[in-house]
Coordinates of C-alpha atoms and ligand atoms in Angstrom, one line a residue:
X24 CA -49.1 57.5 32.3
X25 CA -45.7 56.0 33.6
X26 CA -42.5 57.3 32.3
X27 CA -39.0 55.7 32.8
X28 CA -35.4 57.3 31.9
X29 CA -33.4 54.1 31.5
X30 CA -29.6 54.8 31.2
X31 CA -26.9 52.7 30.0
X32 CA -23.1 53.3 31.0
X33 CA -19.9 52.9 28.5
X34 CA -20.1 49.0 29.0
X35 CA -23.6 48.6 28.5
X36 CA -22.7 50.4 24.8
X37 CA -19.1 49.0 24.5
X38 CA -19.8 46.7 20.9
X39 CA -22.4 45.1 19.2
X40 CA -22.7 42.2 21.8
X41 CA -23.1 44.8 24.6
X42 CA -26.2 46.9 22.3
X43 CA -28.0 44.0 21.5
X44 CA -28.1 43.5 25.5
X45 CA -29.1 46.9 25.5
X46 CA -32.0 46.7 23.3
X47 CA -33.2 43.8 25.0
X48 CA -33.3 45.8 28.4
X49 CA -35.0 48.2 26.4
X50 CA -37.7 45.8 25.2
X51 CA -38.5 44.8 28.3
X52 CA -39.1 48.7 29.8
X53 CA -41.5 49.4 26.8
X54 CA -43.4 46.8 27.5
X55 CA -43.7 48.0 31.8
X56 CA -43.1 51.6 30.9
X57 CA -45.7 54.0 28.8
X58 CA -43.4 56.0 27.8
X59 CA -39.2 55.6 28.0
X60 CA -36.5 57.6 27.1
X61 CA -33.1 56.2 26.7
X62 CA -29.9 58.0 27.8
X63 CA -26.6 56.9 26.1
X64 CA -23.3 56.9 27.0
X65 CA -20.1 56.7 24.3
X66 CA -19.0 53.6 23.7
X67 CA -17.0 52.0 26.5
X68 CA -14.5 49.1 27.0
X69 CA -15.8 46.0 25.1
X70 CA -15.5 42.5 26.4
X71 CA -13.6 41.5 23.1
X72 CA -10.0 41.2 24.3
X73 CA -8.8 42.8 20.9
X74 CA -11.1 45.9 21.3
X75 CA -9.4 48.0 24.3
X76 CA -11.1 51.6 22.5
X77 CA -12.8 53.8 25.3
X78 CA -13.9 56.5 23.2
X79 CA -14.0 59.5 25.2
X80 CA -10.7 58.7 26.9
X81 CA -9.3 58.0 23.2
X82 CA -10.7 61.4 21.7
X83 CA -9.3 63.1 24.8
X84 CA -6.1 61.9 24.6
X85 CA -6.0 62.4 20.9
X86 CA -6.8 66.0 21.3
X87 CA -4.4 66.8 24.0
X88 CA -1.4 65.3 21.6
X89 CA -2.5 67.4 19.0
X90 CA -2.2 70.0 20.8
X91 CA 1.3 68.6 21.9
X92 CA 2.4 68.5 18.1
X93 CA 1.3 65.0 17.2
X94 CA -0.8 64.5 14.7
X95 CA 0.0 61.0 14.1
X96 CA -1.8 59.8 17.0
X97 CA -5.9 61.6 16.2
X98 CA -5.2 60.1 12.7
X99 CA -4.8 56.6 14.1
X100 CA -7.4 57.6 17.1
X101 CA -9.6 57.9 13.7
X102 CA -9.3 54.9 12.4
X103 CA -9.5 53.4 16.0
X104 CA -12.4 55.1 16.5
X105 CA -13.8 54.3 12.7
X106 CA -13.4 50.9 12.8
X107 CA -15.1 50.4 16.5
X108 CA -18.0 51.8 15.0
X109 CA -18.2 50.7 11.7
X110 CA -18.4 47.2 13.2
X111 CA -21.1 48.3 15.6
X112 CA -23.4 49.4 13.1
X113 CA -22.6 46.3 10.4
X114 CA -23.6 44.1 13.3
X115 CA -26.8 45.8 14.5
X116 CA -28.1 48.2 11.9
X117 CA -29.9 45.8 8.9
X118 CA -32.4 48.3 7.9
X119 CA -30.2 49.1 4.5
X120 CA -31.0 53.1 4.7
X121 CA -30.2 53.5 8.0
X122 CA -27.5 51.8 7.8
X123 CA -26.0 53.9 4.9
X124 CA -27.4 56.9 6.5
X125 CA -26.1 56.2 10.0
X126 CA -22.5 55.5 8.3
X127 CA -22.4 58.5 6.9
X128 CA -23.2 60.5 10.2
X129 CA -20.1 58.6 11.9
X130 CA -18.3 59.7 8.8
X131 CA -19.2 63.4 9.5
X132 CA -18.4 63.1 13.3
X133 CA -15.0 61.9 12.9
X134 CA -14.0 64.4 10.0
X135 CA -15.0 66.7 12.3
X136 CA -13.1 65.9 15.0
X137 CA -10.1 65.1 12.8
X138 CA -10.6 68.7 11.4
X139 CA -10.8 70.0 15.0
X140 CA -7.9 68.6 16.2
X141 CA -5.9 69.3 12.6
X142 CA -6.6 73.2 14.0
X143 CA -5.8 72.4 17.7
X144 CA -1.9 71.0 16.3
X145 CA -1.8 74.6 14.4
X146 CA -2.8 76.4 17.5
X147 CA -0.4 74.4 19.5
X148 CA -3.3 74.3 22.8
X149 CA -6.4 72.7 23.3
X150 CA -8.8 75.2 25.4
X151 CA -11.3 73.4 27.9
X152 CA -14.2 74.9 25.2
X153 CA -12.6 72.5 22.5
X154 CA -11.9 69.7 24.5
X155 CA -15.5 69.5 25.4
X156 CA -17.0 69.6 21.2
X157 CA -14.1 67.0 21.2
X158 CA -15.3 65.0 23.5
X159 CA -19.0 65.0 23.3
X160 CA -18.6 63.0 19.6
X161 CA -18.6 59.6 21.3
X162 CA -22.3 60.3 22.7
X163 CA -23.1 61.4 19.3
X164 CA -21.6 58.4 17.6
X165 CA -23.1 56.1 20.1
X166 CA -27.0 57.2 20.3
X167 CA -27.3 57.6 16.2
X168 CA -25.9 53.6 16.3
X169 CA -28.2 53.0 19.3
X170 CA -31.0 54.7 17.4
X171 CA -30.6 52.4 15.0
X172 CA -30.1 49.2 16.6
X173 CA -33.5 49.7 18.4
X174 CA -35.1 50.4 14.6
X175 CA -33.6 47.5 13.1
X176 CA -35.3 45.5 16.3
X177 CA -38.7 46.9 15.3
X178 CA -38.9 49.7 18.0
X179 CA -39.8 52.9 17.1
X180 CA -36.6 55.2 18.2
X181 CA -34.8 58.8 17.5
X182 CA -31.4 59.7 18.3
X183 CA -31.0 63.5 19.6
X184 CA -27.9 65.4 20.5
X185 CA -29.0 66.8 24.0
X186 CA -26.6 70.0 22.9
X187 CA -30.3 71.3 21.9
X188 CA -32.1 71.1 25.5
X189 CA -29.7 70.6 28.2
X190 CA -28.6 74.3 28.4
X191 CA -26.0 75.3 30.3
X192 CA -23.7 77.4 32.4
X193 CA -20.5 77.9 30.3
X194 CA -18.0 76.0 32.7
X195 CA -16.3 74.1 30.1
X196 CA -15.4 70.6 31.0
X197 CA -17.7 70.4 34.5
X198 CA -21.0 73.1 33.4
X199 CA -24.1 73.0 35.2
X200 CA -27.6 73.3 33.8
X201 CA -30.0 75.9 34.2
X202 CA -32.6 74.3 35.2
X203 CA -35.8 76.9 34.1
X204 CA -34.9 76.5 30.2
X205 CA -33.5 73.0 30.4
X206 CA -36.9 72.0 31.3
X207 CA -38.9 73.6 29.0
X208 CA -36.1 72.8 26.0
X209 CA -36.3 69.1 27.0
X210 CA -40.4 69.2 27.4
X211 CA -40.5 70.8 23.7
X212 CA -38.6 68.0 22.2
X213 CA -38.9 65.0 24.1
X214 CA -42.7 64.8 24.8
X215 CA -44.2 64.7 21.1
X216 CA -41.6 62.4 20.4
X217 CA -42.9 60.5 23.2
X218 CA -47.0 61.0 22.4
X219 CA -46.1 59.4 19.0
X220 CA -44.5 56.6 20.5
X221 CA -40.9 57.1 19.7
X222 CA -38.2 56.1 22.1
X223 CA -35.8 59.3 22.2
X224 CA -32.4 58.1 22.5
X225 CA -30.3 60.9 23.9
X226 CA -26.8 61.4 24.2
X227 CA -25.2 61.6 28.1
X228 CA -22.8 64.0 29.0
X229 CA -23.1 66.9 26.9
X230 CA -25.0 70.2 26.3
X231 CA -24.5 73.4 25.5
X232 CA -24.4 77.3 26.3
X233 CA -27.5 79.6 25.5
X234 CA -25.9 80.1 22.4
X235 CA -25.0 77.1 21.7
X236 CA -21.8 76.3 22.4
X237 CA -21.4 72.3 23.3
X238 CA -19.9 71.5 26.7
X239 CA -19.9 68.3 28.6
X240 CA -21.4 68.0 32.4
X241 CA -17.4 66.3 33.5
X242 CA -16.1 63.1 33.5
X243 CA -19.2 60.1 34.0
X244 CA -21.3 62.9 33.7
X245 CA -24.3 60.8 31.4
X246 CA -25.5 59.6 34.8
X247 CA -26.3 63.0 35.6
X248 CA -27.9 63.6 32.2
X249 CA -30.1 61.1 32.9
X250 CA -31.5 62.1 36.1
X251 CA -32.0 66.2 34.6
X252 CA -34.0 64.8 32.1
X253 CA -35.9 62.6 34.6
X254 CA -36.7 65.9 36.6
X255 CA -37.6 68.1 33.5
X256 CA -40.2 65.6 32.2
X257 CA -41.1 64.0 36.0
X258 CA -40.1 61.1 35.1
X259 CA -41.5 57.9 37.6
X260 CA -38.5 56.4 37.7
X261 CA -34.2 56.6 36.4
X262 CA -32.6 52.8 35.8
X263 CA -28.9 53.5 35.5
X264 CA -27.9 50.4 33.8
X265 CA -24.0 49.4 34.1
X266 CA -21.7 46.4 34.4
X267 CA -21.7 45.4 38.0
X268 CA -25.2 44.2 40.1
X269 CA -25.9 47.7 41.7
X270 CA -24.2 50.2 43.9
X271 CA -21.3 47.3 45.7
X272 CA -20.2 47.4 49.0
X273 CA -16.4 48.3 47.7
X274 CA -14.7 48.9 44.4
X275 CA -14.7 45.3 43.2
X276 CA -11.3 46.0 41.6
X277 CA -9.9 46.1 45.1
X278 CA -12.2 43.8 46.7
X279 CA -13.7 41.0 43.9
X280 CA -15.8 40.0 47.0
X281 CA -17.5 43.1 47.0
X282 CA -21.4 42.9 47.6
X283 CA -24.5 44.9 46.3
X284 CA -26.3 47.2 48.8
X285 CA -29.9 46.7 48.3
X286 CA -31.1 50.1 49.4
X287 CA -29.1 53.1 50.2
X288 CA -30.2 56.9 51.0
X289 CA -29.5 59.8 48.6
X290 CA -26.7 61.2 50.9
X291 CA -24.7 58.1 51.4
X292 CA -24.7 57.6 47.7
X293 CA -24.0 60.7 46.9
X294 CA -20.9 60.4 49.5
X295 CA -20.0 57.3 48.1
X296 CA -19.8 58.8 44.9
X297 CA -18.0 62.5 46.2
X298 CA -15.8 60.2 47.2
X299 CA -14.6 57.7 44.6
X300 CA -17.0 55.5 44.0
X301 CA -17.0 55.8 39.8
X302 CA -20.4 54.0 39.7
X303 CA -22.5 57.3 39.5
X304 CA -21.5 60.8 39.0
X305 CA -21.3 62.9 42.4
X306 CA -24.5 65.1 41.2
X307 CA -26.7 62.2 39.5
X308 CA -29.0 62.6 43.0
X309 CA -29.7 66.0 43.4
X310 CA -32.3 66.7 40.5
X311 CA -34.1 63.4 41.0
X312 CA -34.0 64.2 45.2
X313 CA -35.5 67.6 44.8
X314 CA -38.8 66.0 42.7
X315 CA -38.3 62.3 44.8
X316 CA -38.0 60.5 41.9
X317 CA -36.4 57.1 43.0
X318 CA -33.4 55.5 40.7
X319 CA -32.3 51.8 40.5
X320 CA -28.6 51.1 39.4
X321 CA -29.0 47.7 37.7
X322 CA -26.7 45.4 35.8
X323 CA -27.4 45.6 31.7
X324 CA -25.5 41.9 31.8
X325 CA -27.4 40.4 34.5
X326 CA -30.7 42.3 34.4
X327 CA -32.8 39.6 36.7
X328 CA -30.8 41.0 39.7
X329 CA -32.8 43.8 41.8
X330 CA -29.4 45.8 41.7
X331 CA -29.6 49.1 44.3
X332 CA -32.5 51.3 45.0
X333 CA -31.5 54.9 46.0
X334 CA -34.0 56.3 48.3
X335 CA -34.8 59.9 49.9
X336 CA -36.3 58.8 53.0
X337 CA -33.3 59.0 55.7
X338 CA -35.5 56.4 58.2
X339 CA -34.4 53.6 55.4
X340 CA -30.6 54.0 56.3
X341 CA -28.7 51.4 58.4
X342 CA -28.7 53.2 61.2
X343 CA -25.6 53.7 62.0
X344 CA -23.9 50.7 60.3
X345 CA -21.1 50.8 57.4
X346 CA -22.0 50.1 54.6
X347 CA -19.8 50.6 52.1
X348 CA -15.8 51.7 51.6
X349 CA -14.3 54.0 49.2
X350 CA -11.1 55.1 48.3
X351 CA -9.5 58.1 46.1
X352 CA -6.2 58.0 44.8
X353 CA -3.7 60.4 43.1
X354 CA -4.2 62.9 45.9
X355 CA -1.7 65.3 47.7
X356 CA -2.0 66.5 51.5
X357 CA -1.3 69.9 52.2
X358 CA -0.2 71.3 55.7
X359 CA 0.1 74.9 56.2
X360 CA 2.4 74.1 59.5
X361 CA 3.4 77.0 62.1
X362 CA 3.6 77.5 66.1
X363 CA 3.2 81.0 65.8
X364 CA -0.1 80.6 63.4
X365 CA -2.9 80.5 66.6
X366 CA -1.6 84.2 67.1
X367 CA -2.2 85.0 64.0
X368 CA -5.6 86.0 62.7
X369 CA -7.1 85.1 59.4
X370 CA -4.7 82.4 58.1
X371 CA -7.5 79.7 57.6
X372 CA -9.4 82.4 54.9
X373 CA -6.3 83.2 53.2
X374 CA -5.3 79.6 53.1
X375 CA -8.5 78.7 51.2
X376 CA -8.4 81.9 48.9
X377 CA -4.9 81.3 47.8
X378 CA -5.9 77.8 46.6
X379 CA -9.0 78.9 45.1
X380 CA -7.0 81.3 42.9
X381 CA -5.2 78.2 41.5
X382 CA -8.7 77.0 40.5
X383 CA -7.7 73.9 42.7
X384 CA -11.0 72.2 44.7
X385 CA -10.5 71.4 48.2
X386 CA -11.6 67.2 48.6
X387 CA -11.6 67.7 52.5
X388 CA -10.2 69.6 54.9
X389 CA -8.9 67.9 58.9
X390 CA -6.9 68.6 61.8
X391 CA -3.9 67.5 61.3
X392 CA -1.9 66.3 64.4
X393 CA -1.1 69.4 66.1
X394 CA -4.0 71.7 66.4
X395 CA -2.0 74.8 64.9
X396 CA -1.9 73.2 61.5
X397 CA -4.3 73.6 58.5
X398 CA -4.4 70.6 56.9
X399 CA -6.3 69.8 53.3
X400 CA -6.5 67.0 50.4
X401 CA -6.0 68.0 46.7
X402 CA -6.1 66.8 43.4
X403 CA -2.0 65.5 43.0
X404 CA -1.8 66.7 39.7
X405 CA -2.6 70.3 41.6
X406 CA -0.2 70.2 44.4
X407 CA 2.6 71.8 43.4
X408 CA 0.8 74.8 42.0
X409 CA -1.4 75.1 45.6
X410 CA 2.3 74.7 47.7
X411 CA 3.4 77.5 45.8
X412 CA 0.6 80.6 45.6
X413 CA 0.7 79.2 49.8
X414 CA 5.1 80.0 49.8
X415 CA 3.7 83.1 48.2
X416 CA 0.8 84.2 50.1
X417 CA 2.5 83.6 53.4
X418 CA 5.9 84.9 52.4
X419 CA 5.8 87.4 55.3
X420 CA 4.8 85.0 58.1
X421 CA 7.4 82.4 56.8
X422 CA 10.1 84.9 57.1
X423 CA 8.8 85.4 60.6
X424 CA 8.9 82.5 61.6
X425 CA 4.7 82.7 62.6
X426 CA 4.8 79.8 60.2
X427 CA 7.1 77.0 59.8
X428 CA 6.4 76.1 56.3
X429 CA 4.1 74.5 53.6
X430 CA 4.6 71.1 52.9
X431 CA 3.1 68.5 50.4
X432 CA 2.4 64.5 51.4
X433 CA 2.1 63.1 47.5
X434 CA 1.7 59.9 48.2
X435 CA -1.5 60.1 50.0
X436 CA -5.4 58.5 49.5
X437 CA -8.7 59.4 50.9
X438 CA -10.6 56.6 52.3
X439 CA -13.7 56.7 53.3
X440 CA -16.0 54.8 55.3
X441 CA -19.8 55.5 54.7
X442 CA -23.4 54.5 56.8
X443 CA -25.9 56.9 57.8
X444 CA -25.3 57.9 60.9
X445 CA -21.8 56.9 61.6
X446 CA -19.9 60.0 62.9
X447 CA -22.5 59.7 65.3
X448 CA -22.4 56.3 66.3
X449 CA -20.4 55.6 69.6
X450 CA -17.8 52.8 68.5
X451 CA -17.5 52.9 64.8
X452 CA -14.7 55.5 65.0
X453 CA -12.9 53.0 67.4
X454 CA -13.6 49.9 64.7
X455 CA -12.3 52.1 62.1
X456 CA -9.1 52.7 64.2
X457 CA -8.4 49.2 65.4
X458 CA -9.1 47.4 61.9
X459 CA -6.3 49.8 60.1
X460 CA -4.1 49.2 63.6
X461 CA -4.3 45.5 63.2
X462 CA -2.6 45.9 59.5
X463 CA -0.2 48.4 60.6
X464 CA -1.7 50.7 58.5
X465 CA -0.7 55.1 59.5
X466 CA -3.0 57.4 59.0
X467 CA -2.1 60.8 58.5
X468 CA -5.4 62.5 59.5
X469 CA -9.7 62.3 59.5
X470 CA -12.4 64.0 59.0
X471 CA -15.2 63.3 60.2
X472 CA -17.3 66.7 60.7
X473 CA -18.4 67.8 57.2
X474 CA -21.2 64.8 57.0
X475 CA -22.4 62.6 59.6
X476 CA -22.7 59.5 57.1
X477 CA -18.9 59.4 56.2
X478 CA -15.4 59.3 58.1
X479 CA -12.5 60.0 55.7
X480 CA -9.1 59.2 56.7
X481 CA -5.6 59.9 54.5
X482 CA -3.6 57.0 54.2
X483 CA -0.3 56.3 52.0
X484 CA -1.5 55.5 49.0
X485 CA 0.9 52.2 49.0
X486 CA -1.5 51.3 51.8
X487 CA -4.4 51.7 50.4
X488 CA -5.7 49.1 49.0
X489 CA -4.8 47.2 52.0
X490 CA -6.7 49.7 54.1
X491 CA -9.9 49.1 52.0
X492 CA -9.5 45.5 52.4
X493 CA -9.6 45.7 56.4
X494 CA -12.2 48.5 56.4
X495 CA -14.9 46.3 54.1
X496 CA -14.4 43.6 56.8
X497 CA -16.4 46.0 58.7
X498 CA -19.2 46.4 56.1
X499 CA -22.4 44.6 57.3
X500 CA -23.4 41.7 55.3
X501 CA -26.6 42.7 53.6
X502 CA -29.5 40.3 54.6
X503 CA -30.2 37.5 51.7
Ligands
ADP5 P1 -20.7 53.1 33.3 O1 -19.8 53.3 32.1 O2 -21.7 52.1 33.2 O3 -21.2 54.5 33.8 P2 -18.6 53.3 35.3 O4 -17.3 52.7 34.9 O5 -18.8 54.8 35.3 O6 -19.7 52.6 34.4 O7 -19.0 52.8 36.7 C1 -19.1 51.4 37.0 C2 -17.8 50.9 37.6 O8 -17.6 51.5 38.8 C3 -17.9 49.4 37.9 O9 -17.5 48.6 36.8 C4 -16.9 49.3 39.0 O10 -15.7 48.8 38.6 C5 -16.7 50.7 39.5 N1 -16.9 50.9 41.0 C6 -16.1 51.5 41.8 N2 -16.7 51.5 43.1 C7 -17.9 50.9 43.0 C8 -18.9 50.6 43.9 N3 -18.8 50.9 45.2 N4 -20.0 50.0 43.4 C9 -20.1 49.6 42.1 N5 -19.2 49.9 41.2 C10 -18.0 50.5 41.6
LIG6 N1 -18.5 59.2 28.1 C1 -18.3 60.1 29.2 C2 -17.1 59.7 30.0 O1 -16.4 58.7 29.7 C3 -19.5 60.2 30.1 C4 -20.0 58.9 30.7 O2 -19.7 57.9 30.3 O3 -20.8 59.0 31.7 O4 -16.8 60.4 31.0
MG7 MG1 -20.2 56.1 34.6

């Protein structure tokens, strides 16, 4: 019995063009698959110039105003959101009771959330626990419509709100599952679906506690919905269907002339995607690695192309070639700075504590120029907030004079090359070196310890698209 997980981005889901894609894709796995399950993101950008409606940014957005007094802006983000999926479903959905029945279900969804945020506007805050019901509505708006579409083809399908199988931790905004009752949650629903034939179509990115409290997996987080469900039913095979051909050499914003890697291993996706790459969520590999489940990222608009093959098997990797660029932007480096600080012991772990009590995570930590600084990336949007519990938890050595200071860079970027292998590969460092040298492009420091397929390097941010530019120069071309 073959089972595959087939998931489908924003894009993939964006309007009725995009789902009718979608359920052709779908077709096609039935008929080489004895058993699928689908995995749905919201609904994403649409190629229609006059539909610019991401959902989940739109009902995020909507519910921080609210919270900022406006309540102008979820009313309209309603009838945004209304009439993006009232045209879906008049498109897709001829099967005359679903369609009035799936209507309806929008109906309810988006009274709710203009109910929720009506409450957050009185409250005057939006707490991470409402922000995620808030968000989680697009999934639940897109795989009823899905659901539907795939009926009104003549499959036999079933939307479900993963909320009831996907438990987890209570980490609003980025939870993690637990596994053990996950599994057996997800077996108990999904398999008699699957013994009678039905295709479950089941919402991405969201969950809930043990008792039921929604929360959402973070940001692109249906990619890693996928590949927990893939593990809980051991699942043959995840396709994580988007709008590019694969896992690409670069982001092809930067670089159009970016290329698809035909195979890479688990940890140089997973670095790719730690650091910037937005095609898969950071954590999509680590269910599916543990039970070696492989996963194709394929195009849903050009599904004919072999896309990228994620394998576990460390032998398959380049050896020591790059093979793909990534960058990060928005980022601030922070130097604790001092030539008294070698004296003094402990600074490193009170460093790190004090940002941790921000609730700040640490992208990468280097050696700055001088050995006696501590140097570290965060979030921008953190910075200020890390520079100050550091003025704070130093105060004494400041005054001192053991340390100098604590300063912020702002306008920094992380880029990163990746290849199995790399850090260890005599030369690649010096490639790295002379192909931002040739551009004139600084870089402020490296690290090049924590994983030996990936470099990382901060760079201004004006520089660095220009710095990924030079860098995929280095990429090897991937044989034909
Ligand atoms: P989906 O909604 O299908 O999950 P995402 O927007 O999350 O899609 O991810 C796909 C997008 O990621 C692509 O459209 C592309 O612009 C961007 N991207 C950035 N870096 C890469 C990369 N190295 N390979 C492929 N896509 C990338
Ligand atoms: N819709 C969610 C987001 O935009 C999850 C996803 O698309 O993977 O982050
Ligand atoms: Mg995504």
């Amino acid at each position: 019995m073959s089972l595959a997980v087939l998931k489908f981005g924003g894009t993939s889901v964006g309007d009725a063009h995009a789902m009718r894609q979608t359920v052709a894709v779908i077709r096609e796995a039935v008929a080489q698959y004895d058993h699928v399950v689908v995995v749905t993101s919201a609904m994403g950008k649409s190629a229609d110039p006059n539909d610019t409606v991401k959902v989940t940014d739109l009902l995020l957005n909507a519910a921080r105003a609210a919270a900022a007094g406006d309540a102008e802006a979820y009313r309209r983000a309603r009838r945004a959101l209304a009439d993006k999926h009232h045209a879906a479903i008049e498109a897709l959905i001829t099967l005359p009771n679903d369609r009035q029945r799936i209507s309806a279900e929008v109906d309810d969804l988006l009274t709710g959330f203009e109910t929720l945020c009506a409450s957050v506007q009185v409250l005057g805050e939006v707490t991470p626990r409402a922000l995620d019901t808030i968000a989680g509505l697009g999934e639940r708006m897109a795989a009823r419509i899905l659901a539907g579409a795939l009926r009104s083809a003549g499959l036999l399908a079933e939307a479900l709100d993963a909320t009831a199988f996907i438990i987890t931790n209570d980490r609003f905004q980025a939870a993690t599952p637990l596994m053990e009752p996950t599994r057996e949650k997800t077996r108990a629903h999904l398999l008699p679906l699957l013994e009678r034939g039905v295709i479950p179509v089941v919402t991405g990115f969201i969950g809930a506690t043990q008792n039921g409290i929604p929360t959402t997996l973070g940001r692109g987080g249906s990619d890693y919905s996928a590949s927990i469900i893939a593990a809980a039913l051991d699942a043959d095979i995840v396709f994580n269907y988007t709008d590019v051909d694969g896992v690409l050499t670069t982001d092809p914003r930067i670089v159009p002339e970016a290329r698809t890697i035909e195979t890479l291993t688990a940890k140089e996706v997973s670095e790719m995607a730690y650091f910037g790459a937005s095609v898969l969520h950071p954590l999509t590999i680590a269910p599916l690695m543990e039970k070696n489940i492989p996963l194709r990222v394929k195009n849903t608009f050009n599904p004919s192309h072999p896309g990228t093959l994620i394998v576990y098997d460390d032998a398959e990797s380049g050896g020591g070639a790059i093979k793909a660029v990534t960058a990060i932007k928005n980022v601030s480096m922070i130097t604790v700075a001092g030539s008294g600080m070698k004296g003094v012991p402990g600074i490193a772990g009170r460093t790190f504590m004090a940002v941790a009590r921000t609730g700040t995570s640490v992208f990468m930590i280097s050696q700055a120029s001088s050995e006696q600084n501590i140097c570290f990336v965060v979030p921008r949007q953190s910075a200020s907030a890390v520079v100050e519990a550091l003025k704070q938890e130093f105060e004494n050595e400041i005054a001192n004079g053991e340390i100098d200071g604590v300063y912020s860079f702002d306008q920094a970027s992380i880029i990163t090359v990746v290849g199995a292998g790399i850090s260890e590969t005599p030369g690649v460092s010096g490639r790295v070196f002379s192909a931002l040298g040739a551009e004139r492009i600084n870089v402020f420091a490296i690290a090049q310890g924590s994983s030996e397929c990936a470099i990382s390097l901060i760079v201004a941010e004006e520089r660095c698209n220009d710095a990924v530019r030079a860098l995929h120069r280095l990429t090897e071309p991937t044989p034909a």
